Coordinates of C-alpha atoms in Angstrom, one line a residue:
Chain S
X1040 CA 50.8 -6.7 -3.3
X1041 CA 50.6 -8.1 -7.1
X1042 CA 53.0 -9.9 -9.2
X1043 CA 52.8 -11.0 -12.4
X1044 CA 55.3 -14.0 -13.4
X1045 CA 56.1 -14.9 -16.5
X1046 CA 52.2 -14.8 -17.3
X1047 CA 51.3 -15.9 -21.0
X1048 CA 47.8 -15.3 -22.4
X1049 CA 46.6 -16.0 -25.3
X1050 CA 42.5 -15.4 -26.5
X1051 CA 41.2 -17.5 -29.6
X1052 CA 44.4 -18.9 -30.2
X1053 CA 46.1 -15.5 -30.7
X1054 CA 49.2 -14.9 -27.9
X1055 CA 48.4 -11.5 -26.4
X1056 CA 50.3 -11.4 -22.9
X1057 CA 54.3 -12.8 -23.7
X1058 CA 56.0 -13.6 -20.3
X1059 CA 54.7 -10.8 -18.7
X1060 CA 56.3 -10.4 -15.0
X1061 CA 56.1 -7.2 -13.4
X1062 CA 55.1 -6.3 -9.6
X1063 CA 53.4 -3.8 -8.0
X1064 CA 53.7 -2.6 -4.3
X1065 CA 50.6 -2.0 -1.8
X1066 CA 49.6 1.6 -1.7
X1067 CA 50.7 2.8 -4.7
X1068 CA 49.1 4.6 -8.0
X1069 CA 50.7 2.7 -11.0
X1070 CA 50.2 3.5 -14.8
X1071 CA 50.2 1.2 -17.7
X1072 CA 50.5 2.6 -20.4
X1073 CA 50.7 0.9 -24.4
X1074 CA 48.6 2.0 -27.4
X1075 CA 45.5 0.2 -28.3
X1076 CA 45.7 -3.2 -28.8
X1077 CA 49.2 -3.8 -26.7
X1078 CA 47.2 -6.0 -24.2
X1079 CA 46.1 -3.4 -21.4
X1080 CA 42.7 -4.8 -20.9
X1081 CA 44.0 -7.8 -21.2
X1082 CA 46.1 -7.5 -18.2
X1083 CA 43.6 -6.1 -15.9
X1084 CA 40.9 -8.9 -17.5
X1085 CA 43.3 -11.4 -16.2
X1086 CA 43.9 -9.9 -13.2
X1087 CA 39.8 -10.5 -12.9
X1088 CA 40.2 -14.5 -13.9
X1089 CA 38.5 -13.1 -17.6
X1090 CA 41.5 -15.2 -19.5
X1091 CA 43.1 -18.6 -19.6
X1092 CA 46.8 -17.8 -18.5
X1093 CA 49.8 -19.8 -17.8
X1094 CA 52.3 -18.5 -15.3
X1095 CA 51.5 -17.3 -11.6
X1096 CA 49.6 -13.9 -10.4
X1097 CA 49.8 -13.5 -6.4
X1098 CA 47.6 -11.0 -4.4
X1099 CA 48.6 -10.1 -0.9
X1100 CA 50.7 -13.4 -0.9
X1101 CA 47.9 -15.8 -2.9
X1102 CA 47.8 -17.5 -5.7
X1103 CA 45.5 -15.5 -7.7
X1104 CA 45.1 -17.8 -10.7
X1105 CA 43.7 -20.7 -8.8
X1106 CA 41.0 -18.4 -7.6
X1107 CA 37.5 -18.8 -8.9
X1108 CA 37.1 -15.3 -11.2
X1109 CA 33.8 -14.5 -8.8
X1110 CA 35.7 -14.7 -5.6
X1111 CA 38.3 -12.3 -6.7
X1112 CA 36.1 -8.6 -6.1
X1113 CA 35.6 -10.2 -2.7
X1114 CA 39.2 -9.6 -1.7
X1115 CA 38.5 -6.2 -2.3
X1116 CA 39.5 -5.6 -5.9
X1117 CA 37.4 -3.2 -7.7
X1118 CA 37.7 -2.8 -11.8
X1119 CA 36.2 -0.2 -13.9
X1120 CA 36.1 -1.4 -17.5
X1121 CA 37.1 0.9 -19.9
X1122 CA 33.7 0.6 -21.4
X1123 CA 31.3 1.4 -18.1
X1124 CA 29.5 -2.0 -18.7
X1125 CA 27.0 -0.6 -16.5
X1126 CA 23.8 -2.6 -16.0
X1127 CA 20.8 -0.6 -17.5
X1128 CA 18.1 -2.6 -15.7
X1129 CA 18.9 -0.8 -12.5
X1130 CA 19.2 2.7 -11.0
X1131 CA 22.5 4.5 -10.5
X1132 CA 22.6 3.7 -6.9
X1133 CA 21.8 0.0 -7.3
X1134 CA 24.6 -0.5 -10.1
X1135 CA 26.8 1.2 -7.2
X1136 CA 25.4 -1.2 -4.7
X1137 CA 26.0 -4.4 -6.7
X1138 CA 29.1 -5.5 -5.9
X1139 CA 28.8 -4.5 -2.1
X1140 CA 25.4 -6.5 -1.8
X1141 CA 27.2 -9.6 -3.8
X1142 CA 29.9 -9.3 -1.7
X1143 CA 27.5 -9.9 1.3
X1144 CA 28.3 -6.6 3.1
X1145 CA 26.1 -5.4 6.6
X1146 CA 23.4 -2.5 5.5
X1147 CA 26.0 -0.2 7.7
X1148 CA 28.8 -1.1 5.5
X1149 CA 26.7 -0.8 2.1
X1150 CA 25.6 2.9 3.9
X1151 CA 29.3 3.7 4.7
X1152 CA 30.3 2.8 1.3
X1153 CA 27.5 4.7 -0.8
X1154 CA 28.7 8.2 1.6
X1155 CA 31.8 7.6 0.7
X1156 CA 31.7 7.1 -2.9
X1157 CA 29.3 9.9 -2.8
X1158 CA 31.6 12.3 -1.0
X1159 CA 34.0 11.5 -3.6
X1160 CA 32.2 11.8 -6.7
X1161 CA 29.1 14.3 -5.5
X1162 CA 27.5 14.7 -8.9
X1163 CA 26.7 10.7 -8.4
X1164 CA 24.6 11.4 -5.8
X1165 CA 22.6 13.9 -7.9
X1166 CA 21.7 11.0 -10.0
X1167 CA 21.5 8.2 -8.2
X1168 CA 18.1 7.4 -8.9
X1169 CA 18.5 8.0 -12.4
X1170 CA 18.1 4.1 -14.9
X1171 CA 22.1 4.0 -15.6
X1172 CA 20.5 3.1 -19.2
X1173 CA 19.5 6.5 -19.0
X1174 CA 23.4 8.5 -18.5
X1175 CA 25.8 10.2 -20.6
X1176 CA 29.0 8.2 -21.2
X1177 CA 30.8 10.0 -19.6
X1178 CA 28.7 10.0 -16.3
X1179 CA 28.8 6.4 -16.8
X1180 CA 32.3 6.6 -16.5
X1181 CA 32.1 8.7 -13.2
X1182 CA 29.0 5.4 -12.1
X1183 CA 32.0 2.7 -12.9
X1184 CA 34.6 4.6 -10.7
X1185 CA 32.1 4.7 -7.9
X1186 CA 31.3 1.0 -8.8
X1187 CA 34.9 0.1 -8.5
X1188 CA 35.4 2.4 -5.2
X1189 CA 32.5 0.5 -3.5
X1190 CA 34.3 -3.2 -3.0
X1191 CA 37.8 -1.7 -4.1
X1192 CA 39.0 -1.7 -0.6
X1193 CA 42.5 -3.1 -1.6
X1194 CA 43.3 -2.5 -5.4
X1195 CA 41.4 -0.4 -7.8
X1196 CA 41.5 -1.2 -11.5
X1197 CA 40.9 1.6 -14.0
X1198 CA 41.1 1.0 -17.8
X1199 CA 41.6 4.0 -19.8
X1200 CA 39.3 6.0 -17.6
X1201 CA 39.8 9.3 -19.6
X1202 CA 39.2 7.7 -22.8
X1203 CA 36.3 9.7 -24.7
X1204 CA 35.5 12.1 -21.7
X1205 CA 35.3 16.0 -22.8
X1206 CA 38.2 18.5 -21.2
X1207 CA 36.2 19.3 -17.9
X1208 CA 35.2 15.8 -17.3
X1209 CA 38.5 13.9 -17.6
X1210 CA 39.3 17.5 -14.9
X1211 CA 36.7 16.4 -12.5
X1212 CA 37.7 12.8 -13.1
X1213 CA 41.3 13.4 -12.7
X1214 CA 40.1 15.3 -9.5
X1215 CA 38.3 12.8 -8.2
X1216 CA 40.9 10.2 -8.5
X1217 CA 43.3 12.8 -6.3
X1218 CA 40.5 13.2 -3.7
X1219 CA 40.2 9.7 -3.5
X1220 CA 43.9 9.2 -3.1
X1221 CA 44.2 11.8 -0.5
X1222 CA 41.4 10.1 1.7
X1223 CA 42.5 6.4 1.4
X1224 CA 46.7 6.8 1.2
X1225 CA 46.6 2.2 1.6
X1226 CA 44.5 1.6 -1.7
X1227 CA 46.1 0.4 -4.5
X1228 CA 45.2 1.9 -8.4
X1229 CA 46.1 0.7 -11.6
X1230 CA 45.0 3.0 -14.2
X1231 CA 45.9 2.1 -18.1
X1232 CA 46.0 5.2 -20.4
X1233 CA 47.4 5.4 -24.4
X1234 CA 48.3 9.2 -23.4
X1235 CA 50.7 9.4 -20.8
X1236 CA 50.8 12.9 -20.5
X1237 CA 47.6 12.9 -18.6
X1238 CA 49.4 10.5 -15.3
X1239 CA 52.3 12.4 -15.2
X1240 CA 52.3 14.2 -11.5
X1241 CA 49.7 11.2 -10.3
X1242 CA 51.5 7.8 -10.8
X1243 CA 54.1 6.8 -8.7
X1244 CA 55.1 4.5 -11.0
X1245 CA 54.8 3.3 -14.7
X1246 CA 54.6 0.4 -16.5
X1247 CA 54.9 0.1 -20.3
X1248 CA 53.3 -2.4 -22.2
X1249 CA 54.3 -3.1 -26.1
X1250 CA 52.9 -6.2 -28.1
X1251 CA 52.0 -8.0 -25.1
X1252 CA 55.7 -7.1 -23.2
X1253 CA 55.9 -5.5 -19.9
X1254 CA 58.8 -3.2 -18.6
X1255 CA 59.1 -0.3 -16.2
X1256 CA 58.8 3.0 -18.2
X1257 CA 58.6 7.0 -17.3
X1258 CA 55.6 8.8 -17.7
X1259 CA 58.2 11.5 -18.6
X1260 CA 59.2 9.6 -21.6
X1261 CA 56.4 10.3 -24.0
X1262 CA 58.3 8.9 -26.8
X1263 CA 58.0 5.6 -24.6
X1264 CA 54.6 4.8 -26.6
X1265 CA 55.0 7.9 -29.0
Chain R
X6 CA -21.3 -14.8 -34.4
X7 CA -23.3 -14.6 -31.4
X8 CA -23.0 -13.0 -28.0
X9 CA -22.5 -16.5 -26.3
X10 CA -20.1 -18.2 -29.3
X11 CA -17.7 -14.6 -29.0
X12 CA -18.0 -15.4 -24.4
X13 CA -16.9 -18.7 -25.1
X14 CA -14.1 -17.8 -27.3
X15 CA -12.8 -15.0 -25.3
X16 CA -13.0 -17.3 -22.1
X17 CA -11.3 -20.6 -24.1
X18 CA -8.6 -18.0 -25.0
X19 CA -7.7 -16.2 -22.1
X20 CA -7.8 -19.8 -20.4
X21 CA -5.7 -21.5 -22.8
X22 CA -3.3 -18.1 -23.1
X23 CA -2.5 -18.6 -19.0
X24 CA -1.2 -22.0 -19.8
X25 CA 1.0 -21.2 -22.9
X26 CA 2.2 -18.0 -20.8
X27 CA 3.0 -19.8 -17.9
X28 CA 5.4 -22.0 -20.1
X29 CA 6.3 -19.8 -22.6
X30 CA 7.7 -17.4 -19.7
X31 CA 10.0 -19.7 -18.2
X32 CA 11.3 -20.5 -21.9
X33 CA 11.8 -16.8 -22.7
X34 CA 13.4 -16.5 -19.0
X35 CA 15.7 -19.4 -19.5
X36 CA 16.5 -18.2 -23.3
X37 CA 17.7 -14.3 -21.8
X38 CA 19.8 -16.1 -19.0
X39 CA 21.3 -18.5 -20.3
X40 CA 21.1 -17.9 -24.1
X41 CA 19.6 -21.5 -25.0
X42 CA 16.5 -22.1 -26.4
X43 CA 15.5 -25.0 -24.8
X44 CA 13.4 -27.6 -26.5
X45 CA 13.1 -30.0 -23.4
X46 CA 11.0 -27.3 -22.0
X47 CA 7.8 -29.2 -23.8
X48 CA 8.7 -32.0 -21.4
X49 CA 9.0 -29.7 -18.3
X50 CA 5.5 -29.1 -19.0
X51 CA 4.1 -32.5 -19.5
X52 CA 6.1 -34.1 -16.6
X53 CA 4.3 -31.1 -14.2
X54 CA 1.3 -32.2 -15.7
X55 CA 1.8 -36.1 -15.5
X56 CA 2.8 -35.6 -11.6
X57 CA 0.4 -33.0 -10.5
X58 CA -2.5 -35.8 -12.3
X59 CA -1.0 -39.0 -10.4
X60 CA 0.3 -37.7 -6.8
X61 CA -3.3 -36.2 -6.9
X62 CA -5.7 -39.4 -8.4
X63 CA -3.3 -41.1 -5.6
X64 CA -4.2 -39.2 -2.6
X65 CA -7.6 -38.7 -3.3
X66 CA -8.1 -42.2 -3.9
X67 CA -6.6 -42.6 -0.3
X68 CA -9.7 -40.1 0.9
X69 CA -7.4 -36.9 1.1
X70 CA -9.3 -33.4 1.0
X71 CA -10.0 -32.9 -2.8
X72 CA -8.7 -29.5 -1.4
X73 CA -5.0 -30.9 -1.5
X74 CA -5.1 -30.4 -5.3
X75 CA -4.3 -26.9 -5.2
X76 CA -0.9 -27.1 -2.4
X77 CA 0.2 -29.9 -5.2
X78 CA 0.4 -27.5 -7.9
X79 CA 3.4 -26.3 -5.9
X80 CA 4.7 -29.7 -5.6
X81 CA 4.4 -30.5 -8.9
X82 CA 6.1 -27.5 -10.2
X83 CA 8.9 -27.4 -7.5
X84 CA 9.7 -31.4 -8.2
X85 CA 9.4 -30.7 -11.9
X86 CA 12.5 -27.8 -11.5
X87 CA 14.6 -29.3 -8.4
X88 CA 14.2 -33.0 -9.6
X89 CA 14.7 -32.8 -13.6
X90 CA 15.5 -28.9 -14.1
X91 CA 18.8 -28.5 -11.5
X92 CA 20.6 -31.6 -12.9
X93 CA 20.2 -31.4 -16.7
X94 CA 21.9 -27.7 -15.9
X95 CA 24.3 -29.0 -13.9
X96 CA 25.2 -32.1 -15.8
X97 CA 24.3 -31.4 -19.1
X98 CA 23.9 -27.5 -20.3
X99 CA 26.6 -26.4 -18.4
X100 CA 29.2 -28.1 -20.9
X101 CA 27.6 -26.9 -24.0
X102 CA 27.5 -23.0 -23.1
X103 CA 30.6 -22.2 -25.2
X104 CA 29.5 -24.7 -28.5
X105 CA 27.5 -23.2 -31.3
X106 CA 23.8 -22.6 -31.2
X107 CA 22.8 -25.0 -33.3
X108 CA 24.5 -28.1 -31.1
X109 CA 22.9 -26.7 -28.0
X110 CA 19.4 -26.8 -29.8
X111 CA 20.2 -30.5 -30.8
X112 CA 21.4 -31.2 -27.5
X113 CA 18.2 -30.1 -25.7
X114 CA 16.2 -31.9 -28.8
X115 CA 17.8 -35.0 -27.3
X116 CA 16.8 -34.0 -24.0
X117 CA 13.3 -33.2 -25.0
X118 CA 13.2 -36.9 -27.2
X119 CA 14.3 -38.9 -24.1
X120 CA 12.2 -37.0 -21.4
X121 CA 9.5 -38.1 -24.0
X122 CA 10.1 -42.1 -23.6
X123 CA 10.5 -41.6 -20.2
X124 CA 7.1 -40.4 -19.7
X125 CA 6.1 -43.3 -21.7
X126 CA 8.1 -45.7 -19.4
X127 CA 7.0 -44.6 -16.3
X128 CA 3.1 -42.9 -17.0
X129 CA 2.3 -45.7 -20.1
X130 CA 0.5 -44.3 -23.1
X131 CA -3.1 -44.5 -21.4
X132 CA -4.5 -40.9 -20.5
X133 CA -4.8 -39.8 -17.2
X134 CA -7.9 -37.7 -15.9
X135 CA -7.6 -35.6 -12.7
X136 CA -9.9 -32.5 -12.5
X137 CA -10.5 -32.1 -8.9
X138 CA -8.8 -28.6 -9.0
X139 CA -11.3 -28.2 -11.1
X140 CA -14.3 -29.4 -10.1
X141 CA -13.8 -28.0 -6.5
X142 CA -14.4 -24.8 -7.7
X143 CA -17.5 -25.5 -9.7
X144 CA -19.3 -23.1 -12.5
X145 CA -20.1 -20.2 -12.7
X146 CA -22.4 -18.6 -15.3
X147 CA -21.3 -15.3 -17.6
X148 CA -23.0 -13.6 -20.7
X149 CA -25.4 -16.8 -20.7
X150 CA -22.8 -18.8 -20.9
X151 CA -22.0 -21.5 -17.9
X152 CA -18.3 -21.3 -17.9
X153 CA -15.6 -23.3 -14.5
X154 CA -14.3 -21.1 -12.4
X155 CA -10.9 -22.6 -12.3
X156 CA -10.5 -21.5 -15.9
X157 CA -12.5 -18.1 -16.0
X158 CA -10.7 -16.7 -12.8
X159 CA -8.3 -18.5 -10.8
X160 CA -5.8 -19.7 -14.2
X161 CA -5.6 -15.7 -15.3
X162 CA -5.4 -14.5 -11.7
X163 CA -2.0 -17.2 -11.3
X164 CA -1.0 -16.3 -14.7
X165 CA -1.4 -12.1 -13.6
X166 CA 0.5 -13.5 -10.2
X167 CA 3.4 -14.9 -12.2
X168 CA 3.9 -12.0 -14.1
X169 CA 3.7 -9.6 -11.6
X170 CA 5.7 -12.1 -9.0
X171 CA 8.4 -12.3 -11.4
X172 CA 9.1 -8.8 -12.1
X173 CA 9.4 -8.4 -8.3
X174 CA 11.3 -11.0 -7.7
X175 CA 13.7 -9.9 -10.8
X176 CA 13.8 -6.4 -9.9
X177 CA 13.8 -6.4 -5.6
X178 CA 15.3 -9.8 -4.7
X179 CA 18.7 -10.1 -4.5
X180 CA 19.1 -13.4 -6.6
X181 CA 16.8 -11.6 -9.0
X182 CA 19.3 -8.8 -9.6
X183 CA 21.8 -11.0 -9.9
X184 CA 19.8 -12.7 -12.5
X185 CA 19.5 -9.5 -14.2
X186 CA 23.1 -8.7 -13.9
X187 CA 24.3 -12.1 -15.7
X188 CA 21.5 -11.9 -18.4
X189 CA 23.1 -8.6 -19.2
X190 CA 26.2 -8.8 -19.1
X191 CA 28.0 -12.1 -17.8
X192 CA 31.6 -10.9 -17.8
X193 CA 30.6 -7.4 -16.1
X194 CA 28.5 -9.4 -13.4
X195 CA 31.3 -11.8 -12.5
X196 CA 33.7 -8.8 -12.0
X197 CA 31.3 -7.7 -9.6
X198 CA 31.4 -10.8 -7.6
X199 CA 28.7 -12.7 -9.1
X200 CA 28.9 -16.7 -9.5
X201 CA 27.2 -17.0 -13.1
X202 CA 26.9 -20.7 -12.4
X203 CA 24.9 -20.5 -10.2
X204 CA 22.9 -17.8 -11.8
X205 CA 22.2 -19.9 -14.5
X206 CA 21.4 -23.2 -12.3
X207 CA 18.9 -21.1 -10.7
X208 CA 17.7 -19.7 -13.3
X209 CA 16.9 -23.1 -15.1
X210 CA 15.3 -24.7 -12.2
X211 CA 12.8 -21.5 -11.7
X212 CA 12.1 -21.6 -15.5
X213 CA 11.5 -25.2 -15.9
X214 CA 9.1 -24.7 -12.4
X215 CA 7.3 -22.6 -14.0
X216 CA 6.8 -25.0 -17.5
X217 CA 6.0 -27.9 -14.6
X218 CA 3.4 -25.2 -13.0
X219 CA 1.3 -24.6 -16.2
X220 CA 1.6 -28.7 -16.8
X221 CA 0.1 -28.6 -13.5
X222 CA -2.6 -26.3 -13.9
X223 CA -3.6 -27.6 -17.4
X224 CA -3.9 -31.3 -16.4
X225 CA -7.4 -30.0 -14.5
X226 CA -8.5 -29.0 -17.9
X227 CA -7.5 -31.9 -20.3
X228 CA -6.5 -35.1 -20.2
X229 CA -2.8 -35.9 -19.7
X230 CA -1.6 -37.3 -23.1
X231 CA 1.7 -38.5 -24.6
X232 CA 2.6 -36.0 -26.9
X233 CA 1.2 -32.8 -25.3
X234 CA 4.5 -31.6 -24.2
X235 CA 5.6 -31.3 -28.1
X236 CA 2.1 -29.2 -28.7
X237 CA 2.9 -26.9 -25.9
X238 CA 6.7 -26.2 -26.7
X239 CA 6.1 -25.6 -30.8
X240 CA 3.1 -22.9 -29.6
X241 CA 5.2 -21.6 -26.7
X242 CA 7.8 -21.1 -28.9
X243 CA 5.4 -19.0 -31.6
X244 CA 4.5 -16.9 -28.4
X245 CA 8.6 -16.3 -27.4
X246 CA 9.6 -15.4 -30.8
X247 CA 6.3 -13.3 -31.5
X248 CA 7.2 -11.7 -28.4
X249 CA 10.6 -10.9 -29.0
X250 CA 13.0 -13.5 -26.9
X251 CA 13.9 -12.4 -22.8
X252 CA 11.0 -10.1 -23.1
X253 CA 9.0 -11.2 -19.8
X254 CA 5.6 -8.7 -20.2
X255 CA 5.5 -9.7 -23.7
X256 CA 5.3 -13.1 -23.5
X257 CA 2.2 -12.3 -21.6
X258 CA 0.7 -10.2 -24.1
X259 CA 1.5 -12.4 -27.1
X260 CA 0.2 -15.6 -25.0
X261 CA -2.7 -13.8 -25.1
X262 CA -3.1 -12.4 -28.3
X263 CA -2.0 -16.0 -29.6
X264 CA -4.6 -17.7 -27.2
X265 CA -7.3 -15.8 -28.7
X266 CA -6.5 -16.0 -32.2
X267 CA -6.7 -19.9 -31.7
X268 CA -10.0 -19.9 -29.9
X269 CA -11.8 -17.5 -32.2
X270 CA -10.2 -19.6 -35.2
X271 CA -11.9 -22.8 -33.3
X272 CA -15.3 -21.5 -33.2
X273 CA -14.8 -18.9 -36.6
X274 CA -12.3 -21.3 -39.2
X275 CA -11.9 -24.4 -37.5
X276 CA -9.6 -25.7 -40.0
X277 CA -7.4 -22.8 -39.3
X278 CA -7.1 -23.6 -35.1
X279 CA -3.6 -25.4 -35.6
X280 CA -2.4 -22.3 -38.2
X281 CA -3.4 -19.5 -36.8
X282 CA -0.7 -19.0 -34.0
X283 CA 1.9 -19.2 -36.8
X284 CA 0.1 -16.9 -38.8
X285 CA 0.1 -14.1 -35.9
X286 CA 4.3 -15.0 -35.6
X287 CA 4.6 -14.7 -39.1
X288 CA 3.1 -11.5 -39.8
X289 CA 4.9 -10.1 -36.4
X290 CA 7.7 -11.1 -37.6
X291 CA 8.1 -10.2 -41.4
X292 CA 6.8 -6.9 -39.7
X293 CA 9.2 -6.8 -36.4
X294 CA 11.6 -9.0 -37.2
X295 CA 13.1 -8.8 -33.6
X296 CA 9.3 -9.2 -32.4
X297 CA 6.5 -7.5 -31.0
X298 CA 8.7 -6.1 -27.7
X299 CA 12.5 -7.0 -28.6
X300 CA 14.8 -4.3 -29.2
X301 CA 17.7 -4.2 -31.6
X302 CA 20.6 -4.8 -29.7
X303 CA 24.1 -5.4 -31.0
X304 CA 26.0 -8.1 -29.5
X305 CA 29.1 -7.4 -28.2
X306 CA 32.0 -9.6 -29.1

């Protein structure tokens, strides 16, 4: 359902993505996996239209790249950035919302899509009327996912999601991330992660990415990114 | 300093403050969207003020209901951001997001400069006079003193309606969210499915509306003079930096507190009227240095 070939990328004149072709099939969970800096945000910011690329990307048979960066969440692609980037001026809810609204979805399917991030991820509903200014990180990491699981009908994108969350957190995240699996067995996920150890028994497949290369890797494999 | 000298300086400010704020917020708007500080905004003003002035001496002079003067505020400001605001976005701004700061000031200095001929072109250098806004609303007489109506009440009640508009529309509209959204955090907005061009075009048309507006509403009150677009943009910009830049209710306050500072300094130190604005942004400022209601905030690169 996504391919990447031979996609170069380069920011401020410094080459981060080299050739990168790799391709991922509909329904499945897929790590990538490379240490800081190797170019995983990179990847899923170009997936988003964030970067200047040469080379093709093609979604469900279209050419990805010739897409105008805001059109792309409307083909259901949701992204959680490893950072929450949530937007402080609103409520927890409305940052949830957002991209559903944007999208230009029927107050049923905004409703639909609230109940069912909330059945997912409960504790969101708890504090959904809270200023997402106003949350831990790592509840704001829990408000991205159900960002992302609001227009992510297709492909979800999560970068590093268990990056900085305490023990029971990255738990209930990991949890959460099963439920959501269980419920919806035709989305797509792309979750990056430095530590693979924390995938294993969840991806169905791994990618590993090393200065801006991409080749299929094992989540067994620790040494892959030692 | 009597009872009648302190009325009339608290009135002169709090008139003249509705003005500046009316300007100053679409400045401070346009600055959190779109991250330019734009100098044409002077002109925004003066073109409102040069239209509202002759549309209106036109139709009255054809026997229209003096009454008209208000609806053509609206016009006026609407023309002002549709007509001049959405195409200098468009053609202009829009290719000078990524340069440095200090090219996109130039650029809008340019802007600002030519708007200014223009004005000369098509109005001439003559003043114009049109206070029927004005004068259809007549007098009214407070603390002894006999002060118009359009100045003691309706320009802070449209100035009160502006603020309190524009927080609505920011926080319960949909295009207002996404205004939000991009101001915050363009890269995060887009990934949501918001087009940031079009953000920022609107965005730029309702901010310089709302400079064409207070031109508007301030032609009742003076006469319309080449040059008054410069005055207003140095001042609003005293009042947006004072405030702290994007910061909407502070604009309001610091119009205010910048409006009165001027008038009591007419009626007080006259010869300190043109310094005192600068005075208050100074000491704000050597105080605050991220103004009056700005917060720190660390850009992210």
């Amino acid at each position: 359902m996504l391919a990447f070939e031979g996609v170069d990328v380069s920011i401020a004149g410094v080459q981060i993505l080299r050739g990168v072709s790799f391709e991922v099939s509909a329904a499945q969970t897929v790590a990538l996996i490379g240490r800081n800096g190797a170019g995983k945000t990179t990847t899923l910011r170009t997936i988003m239209g964030f970067t200047e690329v040469s080379g093709k990307i093609r979604f469900q048979d279209r050419d990805l790249g010739a897409m105008a960066p805001a059109k792309r969440p409307g083909l259901g692609i949701g992204y959680a950035p490893e950072d929450r980037r949530l937007f402080s001026a609103f409520s927890v809810e409305e940052n949830i919302l957002m991209p559903g609204e944007v999208a230009g979805f029927s107050e049923q399917a905004l409703k639909a899509g609230l109940e069912r991030v909330y059945d997912i991820l409960p504790e969101l509903k708890e504090m959904r009327a809270r200023p997402a200014g106003m949350v831990s990180g790592g509840q704001g990491k829990m408000v991205a996912l159900g960002r992302a699981l609001m227009i992510g009908s297709q492909l979800i994108m999560l970068d590093e999601p268990f990056q900085g969350l305490a023990p029971a957190l990255a738990r209930r995240y990991a949890d959460a991330l099963r439920d959501l699996r269980d419920r919806d067995r035709e989305v797509t996920l792309i979750i990056t992660e430095s530590n693979p150890a924390l995938l294993r028994r969840f991806a169905d497949h791994a990618f590993v990415i090393e200065r801006g290369e991409v080749r299929p890797g094992s989540l067994d494999s620790e040494k892959d990114v030692a | 300093m009597n009872a009648q000298l302190f009325a009339l300086a608290m009135f002169d400010g709090i008139a003249y403050a509705a003005l500046v704020f009316m300007v100053a917020v679409g400045l401070t708007l346009i600055f959190g969207v779109l991250r330019i500080l734009n100098v044409a905004h002077g002109s925004f003003y003066a073109i409102g003020a040069y239209t509202a002035a002759s549309i209106g001496g036109a139709i009255f002079a054809a026997g229209f209901s003096p009454w008209l003067a208000f609806p053509l505020l609206f016009v006026a400001a609407a023309l002002v951001g549709i007509l001049l605001g959405g195409p200098i976005e468009r053609l202009l701004l829009r290719r000078i997001y990524a340069k440095e700061d200090a090219l996109q000031l130039l650029v809008t200095f340019a802007v600002f400069m030519i708007l200014e001929d223009v004005q000369r072109l098509v109005w001439g250098v003559q003043p114009y006079f049109e206070a029927t806004a004005l004068q259809q609303l007549g007098n009214l007489e407070v603390l002894g003193v006999f002060y118009t109506k359009y100045q003691l009440i309706f320009l802070p009640i449209v100035a009160v309606i502006v603020l309190i508009g524009l927080r609505l529309f920011l926080r319960r509209t949909l295009s207002g969210k996404l205004i939000l959204a991009v101001t915050e955090d363009r890269e995060t907005a887009t990934a949501m499915g918001i087009d940031a061009d079009k953000v920022y075009l609107l965005t730029f048309i309702v901010g310089a509306a709302l400079a064409g507006f207070g031109g508007a509403l301030a032609s009742a009150t003076t006469s319309v003079v080449p040059g008054m677009g410069a005055d207003m943009i140095v001042l609003s910009f005293a009042v947006v930096a004072t405030a702290g830049l994007g910061q909407i209710e502070g604009a309001a306050v610091t119009a205010l507190l910048i409006g009165l500072g001027r008038s009591f300094a007419v009626y007080l130190m006259p010869e300190l009227e043109v310094l005192i604005p600068y005075l208050i942004m100074l000491l704000v400022l050597l105080v605050r240095p991220e103004g009056l209601f700005g917060a720190v905030r660390t850009r992210k690169i």
